[in-house]
PDB file of C-alpha atoms in Angstrom:
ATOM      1  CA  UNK A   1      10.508  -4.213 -16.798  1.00 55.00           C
ATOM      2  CA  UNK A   2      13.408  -6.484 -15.473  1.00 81.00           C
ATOM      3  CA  UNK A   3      14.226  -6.053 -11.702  1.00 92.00           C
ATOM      4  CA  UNK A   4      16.865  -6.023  -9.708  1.00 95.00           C
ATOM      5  CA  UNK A   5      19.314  -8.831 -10.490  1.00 96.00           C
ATOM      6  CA  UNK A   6      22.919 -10.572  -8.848  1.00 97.00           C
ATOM      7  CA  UNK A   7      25.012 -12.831  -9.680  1.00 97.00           C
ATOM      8  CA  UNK A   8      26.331 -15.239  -8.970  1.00 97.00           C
ATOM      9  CA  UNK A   9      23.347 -16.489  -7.362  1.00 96.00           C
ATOM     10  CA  UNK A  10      25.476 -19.236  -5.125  1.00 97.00           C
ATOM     11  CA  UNK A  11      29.020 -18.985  -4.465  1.00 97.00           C
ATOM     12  CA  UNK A  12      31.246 -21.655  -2.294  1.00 98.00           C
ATOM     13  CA  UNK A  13      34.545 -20.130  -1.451  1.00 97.00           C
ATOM     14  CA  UNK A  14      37.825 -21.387   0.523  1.00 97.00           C
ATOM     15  CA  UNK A  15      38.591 -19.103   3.520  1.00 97.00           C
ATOM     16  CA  UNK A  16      41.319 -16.621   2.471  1.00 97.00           C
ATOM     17  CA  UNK A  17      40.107 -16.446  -1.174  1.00 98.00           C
ATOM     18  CA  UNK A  18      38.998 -13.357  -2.702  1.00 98.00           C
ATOM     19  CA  UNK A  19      35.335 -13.018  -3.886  1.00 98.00           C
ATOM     20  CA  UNK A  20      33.216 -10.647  -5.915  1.00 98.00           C
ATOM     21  CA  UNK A  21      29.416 -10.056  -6.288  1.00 98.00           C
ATOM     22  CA  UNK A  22      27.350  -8.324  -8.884  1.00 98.00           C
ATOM     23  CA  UNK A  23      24.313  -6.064  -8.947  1.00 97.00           C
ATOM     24  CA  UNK A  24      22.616  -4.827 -11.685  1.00 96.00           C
ATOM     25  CA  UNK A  25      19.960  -2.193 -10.336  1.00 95.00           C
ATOM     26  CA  UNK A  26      16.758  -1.490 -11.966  1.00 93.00           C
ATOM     27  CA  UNK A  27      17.416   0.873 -15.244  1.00 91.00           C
ATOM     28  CA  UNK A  28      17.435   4.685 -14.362  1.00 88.00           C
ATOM     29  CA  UNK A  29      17.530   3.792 -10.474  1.00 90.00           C
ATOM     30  CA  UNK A  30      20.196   6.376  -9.102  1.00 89.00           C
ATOM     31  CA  UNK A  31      20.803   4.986  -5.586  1.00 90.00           C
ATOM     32  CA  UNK A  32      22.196   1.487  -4.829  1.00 92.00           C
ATOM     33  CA  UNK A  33      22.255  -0.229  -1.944  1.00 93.00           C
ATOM     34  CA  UNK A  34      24.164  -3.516  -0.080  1.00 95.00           C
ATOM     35  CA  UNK A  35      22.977  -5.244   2.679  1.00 95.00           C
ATOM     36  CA  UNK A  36      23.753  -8.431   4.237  1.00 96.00           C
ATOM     37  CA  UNK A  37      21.578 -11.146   5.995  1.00 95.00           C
ATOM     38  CA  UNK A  38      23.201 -13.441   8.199  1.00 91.00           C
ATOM     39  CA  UNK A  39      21.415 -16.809   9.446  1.00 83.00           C
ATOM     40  CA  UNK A  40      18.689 -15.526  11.454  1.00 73.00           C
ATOM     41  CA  UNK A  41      19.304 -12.526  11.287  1.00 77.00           C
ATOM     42  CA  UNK A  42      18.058  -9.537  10.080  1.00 81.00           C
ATOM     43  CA  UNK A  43      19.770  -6.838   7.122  1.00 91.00           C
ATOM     44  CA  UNK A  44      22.436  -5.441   7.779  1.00 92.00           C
ATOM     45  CA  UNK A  45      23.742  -2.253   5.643  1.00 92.00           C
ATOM     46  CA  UNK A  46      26.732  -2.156   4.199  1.00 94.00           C
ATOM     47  CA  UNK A  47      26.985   0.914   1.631  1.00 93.00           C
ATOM     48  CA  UNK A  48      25.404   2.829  -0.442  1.00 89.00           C
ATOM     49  CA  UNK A  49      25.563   4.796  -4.005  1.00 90.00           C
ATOM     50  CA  UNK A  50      24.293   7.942  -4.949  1.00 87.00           C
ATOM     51  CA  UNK A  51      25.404   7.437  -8.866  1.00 86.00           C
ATOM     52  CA  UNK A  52      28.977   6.500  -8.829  1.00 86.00           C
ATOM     53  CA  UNK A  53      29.616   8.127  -5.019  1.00 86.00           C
ATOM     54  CA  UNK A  54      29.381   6.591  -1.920  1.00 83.00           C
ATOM     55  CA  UNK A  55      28.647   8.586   0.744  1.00 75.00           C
ATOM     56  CA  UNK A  56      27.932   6.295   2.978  1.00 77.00           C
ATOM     57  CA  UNK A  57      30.419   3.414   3.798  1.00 81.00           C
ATOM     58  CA  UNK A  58      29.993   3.065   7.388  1.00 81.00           C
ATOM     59  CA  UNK A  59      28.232  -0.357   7.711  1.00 89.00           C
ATOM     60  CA  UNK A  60      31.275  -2.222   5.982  1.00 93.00           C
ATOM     61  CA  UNK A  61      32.453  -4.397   8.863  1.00 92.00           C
ATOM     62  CA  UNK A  62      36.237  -4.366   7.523  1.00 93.00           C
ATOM     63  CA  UNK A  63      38.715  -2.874   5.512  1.00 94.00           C
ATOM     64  CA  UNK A  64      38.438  -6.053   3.686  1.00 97.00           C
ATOM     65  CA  UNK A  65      35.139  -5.334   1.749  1.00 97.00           C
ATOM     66  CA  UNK A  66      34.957  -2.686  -0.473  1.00 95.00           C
ATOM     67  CA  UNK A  67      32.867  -1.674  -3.069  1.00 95.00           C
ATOM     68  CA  UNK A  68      32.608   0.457  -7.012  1.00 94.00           C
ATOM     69  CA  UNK A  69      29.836   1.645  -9.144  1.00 94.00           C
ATOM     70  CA  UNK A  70      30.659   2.643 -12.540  1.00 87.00           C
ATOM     71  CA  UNK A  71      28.265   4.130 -14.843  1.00 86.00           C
ATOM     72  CA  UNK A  72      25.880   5.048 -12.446  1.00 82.00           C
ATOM     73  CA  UNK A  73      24.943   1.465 -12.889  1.00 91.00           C
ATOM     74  CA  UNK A  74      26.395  -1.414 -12.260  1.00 95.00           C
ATOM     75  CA  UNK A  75      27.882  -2.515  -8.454  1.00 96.00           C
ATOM     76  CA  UNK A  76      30.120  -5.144  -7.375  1.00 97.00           C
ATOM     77  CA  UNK A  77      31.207  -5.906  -3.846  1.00 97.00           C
ATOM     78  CA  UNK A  78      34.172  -7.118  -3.418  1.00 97.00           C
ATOM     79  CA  UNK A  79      35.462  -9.168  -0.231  1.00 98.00           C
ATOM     80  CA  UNK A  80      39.037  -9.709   0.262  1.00 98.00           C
ATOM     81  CA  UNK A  81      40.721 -12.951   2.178  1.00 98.00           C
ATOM     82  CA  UNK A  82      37.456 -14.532   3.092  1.00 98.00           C
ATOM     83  CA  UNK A  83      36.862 -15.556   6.469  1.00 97.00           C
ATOM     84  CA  UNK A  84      33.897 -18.189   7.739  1.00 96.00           C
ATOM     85  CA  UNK A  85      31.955 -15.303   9.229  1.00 94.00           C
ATOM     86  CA  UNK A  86      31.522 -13.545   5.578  1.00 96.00           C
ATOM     87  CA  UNK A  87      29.142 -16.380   4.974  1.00 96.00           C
ATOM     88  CA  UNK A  88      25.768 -14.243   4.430  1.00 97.00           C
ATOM     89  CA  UNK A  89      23.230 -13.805   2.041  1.00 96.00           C
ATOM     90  CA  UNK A  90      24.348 -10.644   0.384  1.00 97.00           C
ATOM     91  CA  UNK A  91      21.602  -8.312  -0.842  1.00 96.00           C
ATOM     92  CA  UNK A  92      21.567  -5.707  -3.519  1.00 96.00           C
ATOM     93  CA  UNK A  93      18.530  -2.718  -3.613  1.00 94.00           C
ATOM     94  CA  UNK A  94      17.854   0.031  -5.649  1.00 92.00           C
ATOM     95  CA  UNK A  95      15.761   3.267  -5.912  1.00 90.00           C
ATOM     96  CA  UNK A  96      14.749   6.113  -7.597  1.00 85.00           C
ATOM     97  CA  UNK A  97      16.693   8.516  -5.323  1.00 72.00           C
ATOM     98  CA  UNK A  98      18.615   8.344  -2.371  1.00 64.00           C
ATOM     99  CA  UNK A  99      19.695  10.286   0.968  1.00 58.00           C
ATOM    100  CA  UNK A 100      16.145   9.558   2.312  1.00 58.00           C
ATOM    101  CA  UNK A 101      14.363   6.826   2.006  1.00 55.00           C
ATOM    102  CA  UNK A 102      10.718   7.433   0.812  1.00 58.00           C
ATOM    103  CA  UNK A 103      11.567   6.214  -1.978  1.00 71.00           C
ATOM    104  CA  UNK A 104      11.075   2.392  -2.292  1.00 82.00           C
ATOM    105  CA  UNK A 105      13.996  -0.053  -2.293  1.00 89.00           C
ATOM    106  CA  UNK A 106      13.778  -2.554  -4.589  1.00 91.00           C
ATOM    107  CA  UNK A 107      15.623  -5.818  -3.919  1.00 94.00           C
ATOM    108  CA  UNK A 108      17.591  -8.456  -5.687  1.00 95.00           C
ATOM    109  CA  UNK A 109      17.111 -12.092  -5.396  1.00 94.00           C
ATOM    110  CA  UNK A 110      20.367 -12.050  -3.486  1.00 95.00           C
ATOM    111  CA  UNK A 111      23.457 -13.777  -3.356  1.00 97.00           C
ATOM    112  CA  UNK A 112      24.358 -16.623  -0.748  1.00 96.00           C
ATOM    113  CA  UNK A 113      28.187 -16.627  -0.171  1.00 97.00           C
ATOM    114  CA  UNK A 114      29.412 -19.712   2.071  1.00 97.00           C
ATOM    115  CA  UNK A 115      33.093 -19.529   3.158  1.00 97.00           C
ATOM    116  CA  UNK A 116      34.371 -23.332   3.671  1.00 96.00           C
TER     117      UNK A 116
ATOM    118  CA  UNK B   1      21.294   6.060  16.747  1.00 83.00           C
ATOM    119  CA  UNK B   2      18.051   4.367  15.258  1.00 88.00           C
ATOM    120  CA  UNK B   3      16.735   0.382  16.090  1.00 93.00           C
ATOM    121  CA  UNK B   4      13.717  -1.170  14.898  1.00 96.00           C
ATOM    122  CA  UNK B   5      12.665  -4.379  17.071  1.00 96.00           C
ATOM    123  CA  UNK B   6      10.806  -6.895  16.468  1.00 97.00           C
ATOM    124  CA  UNK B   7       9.681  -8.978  19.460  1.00 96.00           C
ATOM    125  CA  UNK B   8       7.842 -12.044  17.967  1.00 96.00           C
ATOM    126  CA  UNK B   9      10.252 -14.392  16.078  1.00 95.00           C
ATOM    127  CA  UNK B  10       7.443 -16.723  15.070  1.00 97.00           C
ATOM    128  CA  UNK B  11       3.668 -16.078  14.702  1.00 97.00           C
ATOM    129  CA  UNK B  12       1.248 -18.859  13.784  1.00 97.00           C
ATOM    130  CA  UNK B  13      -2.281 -17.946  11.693  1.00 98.00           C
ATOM    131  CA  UNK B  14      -4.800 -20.201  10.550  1.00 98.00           C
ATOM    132  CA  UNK B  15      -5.907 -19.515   7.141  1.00 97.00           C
ATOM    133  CA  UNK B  16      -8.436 -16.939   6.839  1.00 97.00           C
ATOM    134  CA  UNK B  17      -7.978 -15.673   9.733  1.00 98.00           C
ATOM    135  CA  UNK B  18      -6.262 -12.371  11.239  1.00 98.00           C
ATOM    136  CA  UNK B  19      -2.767 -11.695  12.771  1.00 98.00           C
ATOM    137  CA  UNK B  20      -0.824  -9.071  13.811  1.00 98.00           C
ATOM    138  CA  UNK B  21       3.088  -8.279  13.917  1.00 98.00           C
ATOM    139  CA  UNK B  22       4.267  -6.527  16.134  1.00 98.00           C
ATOM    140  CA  UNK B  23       7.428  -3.854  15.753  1.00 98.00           C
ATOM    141  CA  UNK B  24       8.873  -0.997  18.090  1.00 98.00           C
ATOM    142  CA  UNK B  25      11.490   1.431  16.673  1.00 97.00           C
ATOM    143  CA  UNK B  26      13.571   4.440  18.251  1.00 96.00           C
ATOM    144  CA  UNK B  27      14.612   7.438  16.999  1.00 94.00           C
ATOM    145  CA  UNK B  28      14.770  11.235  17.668  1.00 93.00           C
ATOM    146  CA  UNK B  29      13.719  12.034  14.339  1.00 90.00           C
ATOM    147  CA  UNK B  30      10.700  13.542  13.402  1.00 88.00           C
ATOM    148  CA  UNK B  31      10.610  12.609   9.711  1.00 88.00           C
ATOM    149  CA  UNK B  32      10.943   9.291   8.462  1.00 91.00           C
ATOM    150  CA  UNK B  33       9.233   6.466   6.932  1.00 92.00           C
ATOM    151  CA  UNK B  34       8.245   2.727   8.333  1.00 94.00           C
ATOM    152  CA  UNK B  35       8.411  -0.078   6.179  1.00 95.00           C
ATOM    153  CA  UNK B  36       7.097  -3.992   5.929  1.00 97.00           C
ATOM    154  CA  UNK B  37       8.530  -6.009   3.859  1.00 96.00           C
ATOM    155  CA  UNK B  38       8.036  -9.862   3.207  1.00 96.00           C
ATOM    156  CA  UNK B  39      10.285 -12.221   2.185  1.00 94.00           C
ATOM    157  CA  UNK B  40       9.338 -15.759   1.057  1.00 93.00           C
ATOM    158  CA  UNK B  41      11.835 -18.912   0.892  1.00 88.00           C
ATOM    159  CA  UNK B  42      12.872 -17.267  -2.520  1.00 85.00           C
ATOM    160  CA  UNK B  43      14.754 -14.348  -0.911  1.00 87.00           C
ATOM    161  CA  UNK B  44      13.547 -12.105  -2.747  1.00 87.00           C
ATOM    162  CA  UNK B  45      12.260  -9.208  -0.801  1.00 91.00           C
ATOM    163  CA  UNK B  46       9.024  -7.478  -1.469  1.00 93.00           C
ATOM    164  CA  UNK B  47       7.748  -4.298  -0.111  1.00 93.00           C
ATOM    165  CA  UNK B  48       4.124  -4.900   1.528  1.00 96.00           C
ATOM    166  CA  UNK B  49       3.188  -1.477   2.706  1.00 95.00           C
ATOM    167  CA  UNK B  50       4.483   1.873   3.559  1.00 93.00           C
ATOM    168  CA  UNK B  51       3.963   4.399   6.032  1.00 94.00           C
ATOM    169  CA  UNK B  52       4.796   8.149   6.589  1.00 90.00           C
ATOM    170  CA  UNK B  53       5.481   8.977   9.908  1.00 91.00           C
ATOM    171  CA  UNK B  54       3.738  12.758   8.822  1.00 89.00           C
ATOM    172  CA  UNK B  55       0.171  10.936   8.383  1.00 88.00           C
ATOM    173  CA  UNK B  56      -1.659  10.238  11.122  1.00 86.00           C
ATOM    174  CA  UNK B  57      -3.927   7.781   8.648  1.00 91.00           C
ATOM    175  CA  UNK B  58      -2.687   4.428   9.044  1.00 94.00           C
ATOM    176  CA  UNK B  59      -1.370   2.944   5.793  1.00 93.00           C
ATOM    177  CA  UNK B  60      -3.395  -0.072   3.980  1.00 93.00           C
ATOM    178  CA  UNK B  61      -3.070  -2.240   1.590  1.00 93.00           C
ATOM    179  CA  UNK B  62      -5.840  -4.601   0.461  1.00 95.00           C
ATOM    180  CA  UNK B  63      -5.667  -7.511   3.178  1.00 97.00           C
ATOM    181  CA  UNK B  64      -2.826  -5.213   4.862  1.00 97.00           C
ATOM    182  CA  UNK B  65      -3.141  -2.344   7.437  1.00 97.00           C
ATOM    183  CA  UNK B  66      -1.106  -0.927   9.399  1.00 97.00           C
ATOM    184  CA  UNK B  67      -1.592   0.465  13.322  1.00 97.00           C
ATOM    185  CA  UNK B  68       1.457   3.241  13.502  1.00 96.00           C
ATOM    186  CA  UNK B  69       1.015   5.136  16.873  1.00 95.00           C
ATOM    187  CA  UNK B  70       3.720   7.773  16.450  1.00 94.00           C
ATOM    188  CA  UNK B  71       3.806   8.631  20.698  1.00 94.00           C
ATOM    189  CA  UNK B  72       4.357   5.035  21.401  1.00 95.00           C
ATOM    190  CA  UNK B  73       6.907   4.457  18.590  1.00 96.00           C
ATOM    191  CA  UNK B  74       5.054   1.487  17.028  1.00 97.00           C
ATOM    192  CA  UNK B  75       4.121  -0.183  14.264  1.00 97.00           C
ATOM    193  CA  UNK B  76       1.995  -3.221  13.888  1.00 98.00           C
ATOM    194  CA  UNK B  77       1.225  -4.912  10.440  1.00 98.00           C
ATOM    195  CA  UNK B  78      -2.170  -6.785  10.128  1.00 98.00           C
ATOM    196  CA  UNK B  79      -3.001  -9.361   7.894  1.00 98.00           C
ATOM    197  CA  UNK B  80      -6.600 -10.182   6.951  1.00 98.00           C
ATOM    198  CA  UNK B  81      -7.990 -13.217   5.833  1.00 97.00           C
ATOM    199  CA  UNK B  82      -4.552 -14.742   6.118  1.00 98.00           C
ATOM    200  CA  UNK B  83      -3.693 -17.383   2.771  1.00 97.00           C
ATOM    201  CA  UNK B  84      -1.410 -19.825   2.438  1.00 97.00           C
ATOM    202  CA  UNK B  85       0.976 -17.582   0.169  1.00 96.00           C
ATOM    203  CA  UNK B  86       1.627 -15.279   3.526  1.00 97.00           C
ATOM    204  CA  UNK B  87       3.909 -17.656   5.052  1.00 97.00           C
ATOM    205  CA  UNK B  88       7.410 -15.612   5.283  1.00 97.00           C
ATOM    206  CA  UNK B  89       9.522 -13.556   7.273  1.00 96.00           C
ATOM    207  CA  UNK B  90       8.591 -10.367   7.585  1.00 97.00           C
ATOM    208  CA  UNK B  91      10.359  -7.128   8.521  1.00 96.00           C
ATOM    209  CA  UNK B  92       9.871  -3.707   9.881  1.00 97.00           C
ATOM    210  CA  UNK B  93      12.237  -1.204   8.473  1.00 95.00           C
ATOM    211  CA  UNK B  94      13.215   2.292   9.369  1.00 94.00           C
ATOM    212  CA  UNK B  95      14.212   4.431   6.731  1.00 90.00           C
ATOM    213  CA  UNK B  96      15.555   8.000   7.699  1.00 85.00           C
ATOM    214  CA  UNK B  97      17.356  11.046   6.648  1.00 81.00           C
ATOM    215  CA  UNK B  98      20.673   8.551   6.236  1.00 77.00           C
ATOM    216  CA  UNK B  99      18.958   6.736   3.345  1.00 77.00           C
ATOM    217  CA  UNK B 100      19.293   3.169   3.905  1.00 83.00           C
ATOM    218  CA  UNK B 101      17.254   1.164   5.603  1.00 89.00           C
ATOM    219  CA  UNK B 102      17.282  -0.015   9.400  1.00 92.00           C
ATOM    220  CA  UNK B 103      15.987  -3.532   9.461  1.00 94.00           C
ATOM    221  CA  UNK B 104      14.621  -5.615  12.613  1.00 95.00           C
ATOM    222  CA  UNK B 105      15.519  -9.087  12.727  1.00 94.00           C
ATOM    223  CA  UNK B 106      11.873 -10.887  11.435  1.00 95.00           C
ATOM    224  CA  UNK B 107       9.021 -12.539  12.288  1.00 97.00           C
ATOM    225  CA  UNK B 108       8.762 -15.986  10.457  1.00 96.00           C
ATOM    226  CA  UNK B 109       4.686 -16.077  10.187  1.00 98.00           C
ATOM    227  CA  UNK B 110       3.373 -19.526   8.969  1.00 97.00           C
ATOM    228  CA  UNK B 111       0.041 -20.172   7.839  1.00 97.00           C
ATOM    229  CA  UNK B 112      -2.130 -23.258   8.420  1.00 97.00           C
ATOM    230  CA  UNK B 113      -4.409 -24.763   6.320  1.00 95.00           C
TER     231      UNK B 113
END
């Protein structure tokens, strides 16, 4: 069956513009996850679903990201008055349940966002 | 709050032969599950093998095992007969009773031929 996919797959934004990011989990996955991988780094987490709630938004570095699920499905992340240290590989998961995680996370392909 | 560390930022293997990855984590819970995960020049992450921290048996996959010594908070991935298609980054992942995952920051492993 089709995975985990994002879009857009690239995206080159001026500093101060507003961007948004897509996920579309994996059909009849309830939880939904966002990380984000800087250069070198390792994942961060940013939020995460439980069908349309979040119960978790503590890893979102700023009052300028922010982030729906409607439908129990679809996610986008949305980052307001980009600045050049948004720049990241943004990273979308999804599993079969949520709240702890022995349930396997499968990822997205990603989505590189570079702030000029 | 939990960290997962990962102490080697670049391992070298020659093909068909063995290497190990090395990962430390710290928590005070006693429930929770370790992760590897790979992740090629695609991006695309892939889940290479799991462990419970319950079991005692260490977790394996076909050319991937695992040496989790719960006391000593580590959790070591070995790769057998290393191929070509191993080169990545890997990382060791925490996941506890918050859901997501904790992530350390990778081993690139390259493989030569």
């Amino acid at each position: 069956g089709a995975g985990v996919s994002q879009s857009p797959s690239n995206k080159v934004t001026e500093k101060g513009k507003d961007v948004e990011l897509r996920c579309d989990p994996i059909s009849g996955h309830t939880a939904l996850y966002w990380y984000r991988q800087s250069l070198g780094q390792g994942l961060e987490f940013l939020i995460y679903f439980q069908g349309n709630s979040a119960p978790d938004k503590s890893g979102l570095p700023s009052d300028r990201f922010s982030a729906e699920r409607t439908g129990g499905s679809v996610s986008t992340l949305t980052i307001q008055r980009t600045q050049q240290e948004d720049s990241a590989v943004y990273l979308c998961a999804s599993s079969h349940g949520g709240g702890f995680s022995s349930y396997e996370q499968y990822f997205g392909p990603g989505t590189r966002l570079t702030v000029t | 709050a939990q960290t997962v560390t990962q102490s080697q930022p670049e391992m070298s293997v020659q093909e068909a032969e063995t290497v190990t990855l090395s990962c430390t984590y710290d928590t005070s819970e006693s429930d929770y599950y370790l992760f590897w995960y790979k992740q090629p020049p695609s991006r695309q992450m892939i889940l290479v093998i799991r462990q419970e921290a319950y079991k005692q048996q260490n977790a394996t996959e076909n050319r991937f095992s695992v040496n989790f010594q719960k006391a000593a908070k580590s959790f070591s991935l070995k790769i057998s007969d290393s191929q070509l298609g191993d080169a990545a980054m890997y990382f060791c992942a925490y996941g506890g009773s918050q859901g997501n995952l904790i992530f350390g920051k990778g081993t690139k492993l390259s493989v030569k031929p």
